[in-house]
Short mmCIF file of C-alpha atoms (C1' of nucleotides) in Angstrom, two decimals:
data_model
loop_
_atom_site.label_atom_id
_atom_site.label_comp_id
_atom_site.label_asym_id
_atom_site.label_seq_id
_atom_site.Cartn_x
_atom_site.Cartn_y
_atom_site.Cartn_z
CA MET A 1 157.23 7.30 -62.89
CA ALA A 2 160.36 7.69 -63.49
CA THR A 3 163.00 7.05 -61.12
CA SER A 4 165.47 10.26 -60.18
CA THR A 5 168.94 9.68 -61.42
CA ARG A 6 170.15 8.74 -57.56
CA PHE A 7 170.41 4.85 -59.00
CA ALA A 8 172.39 5.45 -62.21
CA VAL A 9 174.86 7.91 -60.49
CA ALA A 10 175.31 5.07 -57.27
CA ILE A 11 175.89 2.18 -59.80
CA HIS A 12 178.69 4.39 -61.07
CA ILE A 13 179.98 5.32 -57.82
CA LEU A 14 180.09 1.59 -56.83
CA THR A 15 181.88 1.02 -60.06
CA HIS A 16 184.77 3.26 -59.80
CA ILE A 17 185.02 2.36 -55.94
CA SER A 18 185.14 -1.15 -57.58
CA LEU A 19 187.89 -0.28 -59.70
CA ARG A 20 190.33 0.66 -57.13
CA HIS A 21 190.64 -2.27 -55.20
CA GLY A 22 190.70 -1.04 -52.28
CA GLN A 23 191.94 2.23 -52.63
CA ALA A 24 190.42 5.22 -51.35
CA VAL A 25 188.83 7.24 -53.82
CA ARG A 26 188.01 11.04 -53.12
CA SER A 27 184.48 12.52 -53.79
CA GLU A 28 186.16 15.12 -56.51
CA ASP A 29 187.61 12.45 -58.71
CA ILE A 30 184.20 10.32 -58.73
CA ALA A 31 182.30 13.37 -59.42
CA HIS A 32 185.09 14.32 -61.80
CA SER A 33 183.62 10.97 -63.67
CA VAL A 34 179.89 11.68 -63.19
CA ASN A 35 180.39 15.15 -63.99
CA THR A 36 178.83 17.26 -61.33
CA ASN A 37 179.88 18.82 -58.14
CA PRO A 38 181.32 16.79 -55.28
CA ALA A 39 179.00 17.87 -52.50
CA VAL A 40 176.27 15.79 -54.91
CA VAL A 41 178.03 12.21 -54.56
CA ARG A 42 179.13 13.29 -50.95
CA ARG A 43 175.84 13.22 -50.82
CA ILE A 44 174.33 9.96 -52.76
CA LEU A 45 177.45 8.47 -50.26
CA GLY A 46 175.88 8.87 -47.14
CA ALA A 47 173.16 7.21 -48.39
CA LEU A 48 175.36 4.70 -49.26
CA ALA A 49 177.06 4.39 -46.29
CA ALA A 50 174.04 4.61 -44.09
CA ALA A 51 172.84 0.91 -45.91
CA GLY A 52 175.99 -0.34 -44.95
CA LEU A 53 177.38 -0.65 -48.76
CA THR A 54 180.46 2.08 -47.99
CA GLN A 55 182.49 3.32 -45.94
CA ALA A 56 184.36 6.67 -45.49
CA GLN A 57 187.92 6.91 -44.81
CA LEU A 58 188.57 10.91 -42.90
CA GLY A 59 191.00 12.72 -43.38
CA GLN A 60 194.92 13.19 -45.89
CA GLY A 61 194.05 10.76 -48.38
CA GLY A 62 191.11 9.33 -47.43
CA GLY A 63 187.93 9.49 -49.11
CA ALA A 64 184.92 5.98 -49.89
CA LEU A 65 185.78 2.75 -49.85
CA LEU A 66 183.72 -0.47 -50.57
CA ALA A 67 182.07 -1.65 -46.50
CA LYS A 68 181.59 -5.60 -48.46
CA PRO A 69 182.78 -7.69 -51.57
CA VAL A 70 181.42 -6.26 -54.93
CA ALA A 71 180.06 -9.75 -55.39
CA GLN A 72 177.49 -9.26 -52.18
CA ILE A 73 176.54 -5.77 -53.16
CA THR A 74 172.86 -6.44 -55.25
CA LEU A 75 171.34 -3.33 -57.27
CA LEU A 76 168.22 -4.01 -54.85
CA ASP A 77 170.50 -3.00 -51.66
CA ILE A 78 171.82 0.01 -54.07
CA TYR A 79 167.83 0.93 -54.95
CA ARG A 80 166.71 0.58 -51.25
CA ALA A 81 170.15 3.01 -50.25
CA VAL A 82 168.89 5.59 -52.30
CA GLU A 83 165.73 5.88 -53.68
CA GLU A 84 162.66 6.90 -51.54
CA PRO A 85 159.39 4.23 -51.42
CA PRO A 86 157.00 3.70 -52.56
CA THR A 87 157.81 2.92 -56.04
CA PHE A 88 154.45 2.84 -56.73
CA ALA A 89 152.16 6.13 -55.62
CA LEU A 90 148.65 5.83 -54.70
CA HIS A 91 145.84 8.60 -54.63
CA ARG A 92 147.63 12.04 -53.12
CA VAL A 93 143.85 12.37 -51.75
CA PRO A 94 142.12 9.45 -50.73
CA PRO A 95 139.54 8.64 -52.32
CA ASN A 96 135.49 9.15 -51.44
CA PRO A 97 135.01 6.61 -48.39
CA ASP A 98 130.52 7.21 -49.14
CA CYS A 99 131.66 5.77 -53.19
CA TYR A 100 131.97 2.05 -53.79
CA ILE A 101 134.61 2.42 -55.66
CA GLY A 102 136.88 4.44 -53.37
CA ARG A 103 135.68 2.49 -50.14
CA ASN A 104 136.95 -0.45 -51.88
CA ILE A 105 139.69 0.22 -54.28
CA ILE A 106 142.69 1.10 -51.99
CA PRO A 107 143.12 -2.62 -50.51
CA VAL A 108 143.51 -3.83 -53.89
CA LEU A 109 145.92 -1.51 -54.93
CA GLU A 110 147.90 -1.77 -52.14
CA SER A 111 148.15 -5.51 -52.86
CA GLU A 112 148.73 -5.42 -56.39
CA PHE A 113 151.41 -2.96 -56.33
CA GLY A 114 153.15 -4.85 -53.63
CA ARG A 115 153.23 -7.92 -56.25
CA LEU A 116 154.63 -5.53 -58.74
CA SER A 117 157.25 -4.32 -56.25
CA ALA A 118 158.43 -7.47 -55.24
CA ALA A 119 158.60 -8.64 -59.00
CA LEU A 120 161.09 -5.23 -59.26
CA ASP A 121 162.62 -6.09 -56.62
CA ASP A 122 163.73 -9.81 -57.85
CA ALA A 123 165.04 -8.76 -60.96
CA LEU A 124 166.96 -5.69 -59.38
CA ALA A 125 168.46 -8.67 -57.21
CA ALA A 126 169.70 -10.96 -59.64
CA THR A 127 172.57 -8.62 -60.24
CA THR A 128 175.33 -7.47 -58.33
CA MET A 129 178.31 -5.27 -58.53
CA ALA A 130 180.39 -8.18 -59.65
CA ASP A 131 178.17 -8.29 -63.09
CA ILE A 132 178.34 -4.75 -63.41
CA VAL A 133 181.68 -3.88 -63.21
CA GLY A 134 182.84 -6.85 -65.60
CA ARG A 135 180.26 -5.80 -68.05
CA VAL A 136 181.73 -2.31 -67.72
CA GLU A 137 185.31 -3.90 -68.68
CA ALA A 138 183.71 -6.17 -71.48
CA ASN A 139 182.35 -3.62 -72.88
CA ALA A 140 186.15 -1.50 -72.38
CA GLY A 141 187.51 -3.85 -74.00
CA THR A 142 190.96 -2.52 -72.01
CA PRO A 143 191.27 -3.16 -68.09
CA TYR A 144 191.08 -0.70 -66.03
CA ARG A 145 194.46 1.54 -65.53
CA ALA A 146 195.59 3.63 -61.91
CA ASP A 147 195.37 6.81 -64.12
CA GLY A 148 191.38 5.93 -64.62
CA VAL A 149 191.60 7.12 -68.42
CA MET B 1 161.33 9.63 -55.35
CA ALA B 2 157.97 11.34 -57.12
CA THR B 3 156.20 8.65 -58.04
CA SER B 4 152.91 10.09 -60.22
CA THR B 5 149.53 9.04 -59.20
CA ARG B 6 148.13 8.92 -62.02
CA PHE B 7 148.46 5.12 -62.70
CA ALA B 8 146.69 4.41 -59.65
CA VAL B 9 144.09 6.67 -60.24
CA ALA B 10 143.64 5.76 -64.33
CA ILE B 11 142.70 1.61 -62.06
CA HIS B 12 140.00 3.31 -60.07
CA ILE B 13 138.86 5.36 -63.73
CA LEU B 14 138.96 2.17 -65.32
CA THR B 15 136.93 0.20 -62.33
CA HIS B 16 134.65 2.68 -62.31
CA ILE B 17 133.57 2.61 -65.71
CA SER B 18 133.89 -1.27 -65.60
CA LEU B 19 131.26 -1.92 -63.27
CA ARG B 20 128.65 0.57 -64.99
CA HIS B 21 128.61 -2.40 -67.74
CA GLY B 22 128.42 -0.27 -70.82
CA GLN B 23 126.79 3.00 -69.60
CA ALA B 24 128.48 5.93 -70.03
CA VAL B 25 130.12 7.66 -67.35
CA ARG B 26 130.62 11.01 -66.57
CA SER B 27 134.05 12.65 -65.79
CA GLU B 28 132.33 14.82 -62.53
CA ASP B 29 130.72 11.41 -61.16
CA ILE B 30 134.68 10.00 -61.46
CA ALA B 31 135.87 12.57 -59.76
CA HIS B 32 133.37 12.39 -57.35
CA SER B 33 134.79 8.99 -56.72
CA VAL B 34 137.98 10.09 -57.24
CA ASN B 35 138.17 12.70 -54.87
CA THR B 36 139.79 15.43 -57.64
CA ASN B 37 138.30 18.00 -60.24
CA PRO B 38 136.78 16.69 -63.55
CA ALA B 39 139.58 18.13 -65.42
CA VAL B 40 142.03 15.86 -64.15
CA VAL B 41 140.09 13.24 -65.29
CA ARG B 42 139.14 14.33 -68.41
CA ARG B 43 143.15 14.87 -68.79
CA ILE B 44 143.62 11.32 -67.74
CA LEU B 45 140.76 9.50 -69.60
CA GLY B 46 142.50 11.32 -73.12
CA ALA B 47 145.49 9.14 -72.70
CA LEU B 48 143.43 6.48 -71.82
CA ALA B 49 141.50 7.35 -74.70
CA ALA B 50 145.15 7.85 -77.08
CA ALA B 51 145.79 4.36 -76.58
CA GLY B 52 142.44 2.45 -77.36
CA LEU B 53 141.53 1.53 -73.89
CA THR B 54 138.53 4.09 -73.61
CA GLN B 55 136.11 6.32 -75.86
CA ALA B 56 134.20 8.95 -75.07
CA GLN B 57 130.59 9.92 -76.19
CA LEU B 58 129.86 13.31 -76.33
CA GLY B 59 127.16 15.01 -75.73
CA GLN B 60 124.12 15.15 -73.48
CA GLY B 61 123.84 11.84 -71.36
CA GLY B 62 127.33 10.89 -73.44
CA GLY B 63 130.14 10.08 -70.38
CA ALA B 64 133.45 7.55 -71.23
CA LEU B 65 133.03 3.75 -71.91
CA LEU B 66 135.19 1.03 -72.01
CA ALA B 67 136.84 0.67 -76.33
CA LYS B 68 137.81 -2.88 -75.50
CA PRO B 69 136.43 -6.08 -73.11
CA VAL B 70 138.14 -5.77 -69.16
CA ALA B 71 139.74 -9.24 -69.20
CA GLN B 72 141.54 -7.61 -72.35
CA ILE B 73 142.91 -4.56 -70.33
CA THR B 74 146.42 -5.27 -68.99
CA LEU B 75 148.29 -2.90 -66.07
CA LEU B 76 151.08 -3.25 -68.63
CA ASP B 77 148.76 -0.95 -71.27
CA ILE B 78 147.06 1.75 -68.85
CA TYR B 79 150.75 2.02 -67.52
CA ARG B 80 152.07 2.85 -70.81
CA ALA B 81 149.71 4.70 -71.45
CA VAL B 82 149.60 7.27 -68.39
CA GLU B 83 153.76 7.17 -67.36
CA GLU B 84 156.03 8.86 -68.67
CA PRO B 85 159.38 6.66 -69.83
CA PRO B 86 161.87 5.94 -69.04
CA THR B 87 160.93 4.41 -65.75
CA PHE B 88 164.84 3.77 -65.35
CA ALA B 89 167.24 7.14 -65.62
CA LEU B 90 170.20 7.98 -66.95
CA HIS B 91 172.39 11.02 -65.88
CA ARG B 92 171.00 13.68 -66.55
CA VAL B 93 174.07 14.61 -67.86
CA PRO B 94 176.16 12.09 -69.82
CA PRO B 95 179.36 11.39 -67.52
CA ASN B 96 183.14 12.60 -68.74
CA PRO B 97 184.11 10.32 -71.36
CA ASP B 98 187.03 11.03 -70.96
CA CYS B 99 186.99 8.90 -68.11
CA TYR B 100 187.53 4.88 -68.44
CA ILE B 101 184.24 4.51 -66.36
CA GLY B 102 182.43 7.33 -67.76
CA ARG B 103 183.03 6.00 -71.30
CA ASN B 104 181.83 2.38 -70.82
CA ILE B 105 178.86 2.90 -67.83
CA ILE B 106 176.41 4.00 -69.88
CA PRO B 107 176.09 1.17 -72.29
CA VAL B 108 175.89 -1.45 -68.99
CA LEU B 109 173.47 0.30 -67.74
CA GLU B 110 170.91 0.98 -70.51
CA SER B 111 170.75 -2.99 -70.67
CA GLU B 112 170.67 -3.55 -67.09
CA PHE B 113 167.68 -0.74 -67.07
CA GLY B 114 166.39 -2.51 -70.02
CA ARG B 115 166.20 -5.95 -68.57
CA LEU B 116 164.79 -4.26 -65.48
CA SER B 117 162.11 -2.76 -67.19
CA ALA B 118 161.05 -6.44 -69.56
CA ALA B 119 160.24 -7.26 -65.68
CA LEU B 120 158.27 -4.93 -64.92
CA ASP B 121 156.43 -5.33 -67.66
CA ASP B 122 156.10 -8.87 -67.36
CA ALA B 123 154.57 -8.14 -64.22
CA LEU B 124 151.82 -5.58 -65.14
CA ALA B 125 150.34 -8.18 -67.85
CA ALA B 126 150.21 -10.48 -65.60
CA THR B 127 147.07 -8.20 -64.33
CA THR B 128 143.48 -7.75 -66.41
CA MET B 129 141.26 -5.12 -65.68
CA ALA B 130 139.07 -8.40 -65.38
CA ASP B 131 141.47 -9.02 -62.72
CA ILE B 132 140.83 -5.44 -60.42
CA VAL B 133 137.00 -5.58 -60.39
CA GLY B 134 136.83 -9.19 -59.16
CA ARG B 135 139.42 -8.20 -56.24
CA VAL B 136 137.59 -4.91 -55.89
CA GLU B 137 134.03 -6.48 -55.71
CA ALA B 138 135.14 -9.80 -53.53
CA ASN B 139 136.98 -6.79 -51.51
CA ALA B 140 133.72 -4.99 -50.98
CA GLY B 141 131.41 -8.15 -50.13
CA THR B 142 128.05 -7.26 -52.59
CA PRO B 143 127.73 -6.31 -55.92
CA TYR B 144 128.32 -2.70 -57.16
CA ARG B 145 124.33 -0.76 -56.91
CA ALA B 146 123.51 1.54 -59.88
CA ASP B 147 123.59 4.42 -57.64
CA GLY B 148 127.84 3.53 -57.18
CA VAL B 149 127.24 3.96 -53.48
"C1'" DC C 1 116.77 25.15 -84.34
"C1'" DT C 2 117.67 25.72 -79.86
"C1'" DT C 3 118.61 24.75 -75.62
"C1'" DT C 4 122.13 21.84 -72.56
"C1'" DA C 5 125.17 18.87 -70.77
"C1'" DA C 6 129.10 16.58 -71.90
"C1'" DT C 7 133.87 16.24 -73.85
"C1'" DG C 8 138.83 17.76 -74.96
"C1'" DT C 9 142.24 21.33 -74.23
"C1'" DA C 10 144.67 25.05 -72.77
"C1'" DA C 11 146.94 28.39 -69.19
"C1'" DT C 12 147.17 29.42 -64.65
"C1'" DT C 13 149.16 28.68 -59.92
"C1'" DA C 14 150.52 25.75 -55.81
"C1'" DT C 15 153.58 22.73 -53.84
"C1'" DG C 16 157.29 19.01 -54.54
"C1'" DT C 17 161.24 16.60 -55.84
"C1'" DT C 18 165.97 16.85 -57.75
"C1'" DG C 19 169.93 17.85 -58.31
"C1'" DG C 20 173.65 22.00 -59.10
"C1'" DT C 21 176.17 24.89 -55.45
"C1'" DT C 22 178.06 27.10 -51.68
"C1'" DA C 23 179.54 27.76 -47.38
"C1'" DC C 24 181.81 25.44 -42.93
"C1'" DA C 25 182.49 21.84 -38.87
"C1'" DC C 26 184.92 17.61 -38.18
"C1'" DG C 27 187.99 14.26 -38.03
"C1'" DA C 28 192.69 12.14 -39.20
"C1'" DT C 29 196.48 12.22 -41.23
"C1'" DA C 30 201.34 13.20 -42.10
"C1'" DT D 1 199.47 21.41 -36.33
"C1'" DA D 2 198.47 22.33 -41.11
"C1'" DT D 3 196.44 19.80 -44.23
"C1'" DC D 4 193.42 17.19 -46.81
"C1'" DG D 5 188.50 15.21 -47.64
"C1'" DT D 6 184.19 13.94 -45.03
"C1'" DG D 7 179.75 15.96 -43.82
"C1'" DT D 8 176.05 18.01 -43.91
"C1'" DA D 9 172.65 22.58 -43.45
"C1'" DA D 10 170.99 26.37 -46.88
"C1'" DC D 11 170.22 27.81 -50.69
"C1'" DC D 12 168.06 28.59 -55.66
"C1'" DA D 13 167.08 27.31 -60.29
"C1'" DA D 14 164.50 23.23 -62.66
"C1'" DC D 15 161.44 20.17 -63.82
"C1'" DA D 16 157.03 17.31 -62.66
"C1'" DT D 17 152.25 17.29 -60.80
"C1'" DA D 18 147.60 17.64 -60.05
"C1'" DA D 19 144.48 21.62 -58.76
"C1'" DT D 20 141.82 24.95 -61.02
"C1'" DT D 21 139.59 28.33 -64.54
"C1'" DA D 22 137.89 28.99 -68.16
"C1'" DC D 23 135.66 28.13 -73.11
"C1'" DA D 24 135.98 25.81 -77.55
"C1'" DT D 25 133.12 21.68 -79.66
"C1'" DT D 26 129.69 18.48 -79.74
"C1'" DA D 27 125.92 15.70 -79.54
"C1'" DA D 28 121.06 14.73 -77.38
"C1'" DA D 29 116.67 16.28 -75.53
"C1'" DG D 30 112.47 19.39 -77.00
#
DNA sequence: CTTTAATGTAATTATGTTGGTTACACGATA
DNA sequence: TATCGTGTAACCAACATAATTACATTAAAG
């Protein structure tokens, strides 16, 4: 199981917006930081906005803003916003119902995969964007400057 | 997220072999239960064998056998055998090193994704094939019969 | 020793997902 | 009203997955 890069990019995007402290950030500026296309950033921002994590300021001087305080945005919120469930996939084609194992293993897998997903959710919920932003600044050693360099 | 079905199929395969109690099982019989092609089963069995979980009995009357007791095969062993790391992907293209965030977020993501992977590993290691086989039999209500129906 | 049954593995193909790109309609601000 | 920026659709290249076919190899049975 490999997640898409959307989760990592979404965290990057939210970190970028967070460090601007309420100033709207253009998708083009974020794209420059992420090293990708503005439309890719807007697509992910669309998912984050649908989940109530960000909001868009249209028009001149507009851009993306946080819709919630950084301490109230968990990695679980972000993960659910940008990654398609399920995390653990069952058989592409259902197993043979005429076989003892094929007939009985699906509920066992569903239950076990549910337990694994719940464990992952717990781990994801334990970190907020406030933690991430704090670690990025700690890693940099210097505070973020308005020019972003 | 396009998760592979290999993990679910590998558990199915090992359950099948376990229920035969030491009798070699042909890839064709397993494929019939999983509802797929014998070559697909053999490919997954190859990964499981490389991880030391199964072994092949070549020639007439041959097939797949467990290489360890069921209680000593954890879901973590299986997951690592058939899924490619990493579970959580970073940016496809590295972020812009000329940007404060692009320059400092990667170590933060690596550390956080490491923590998430470790949490998932803990959850995976908590279940063994003995648990899975027991639940399949409990779900069936009747013990497994030699004809597999 | 020969036949037969089974695995191991490579090559090919179909399908789906991801992310990059372009394009353009829509909304908001100056 | 002109301009700026978002939202979103359409398209494409790259990649992953799994189904399929084919065949060399190995071991048991006669």
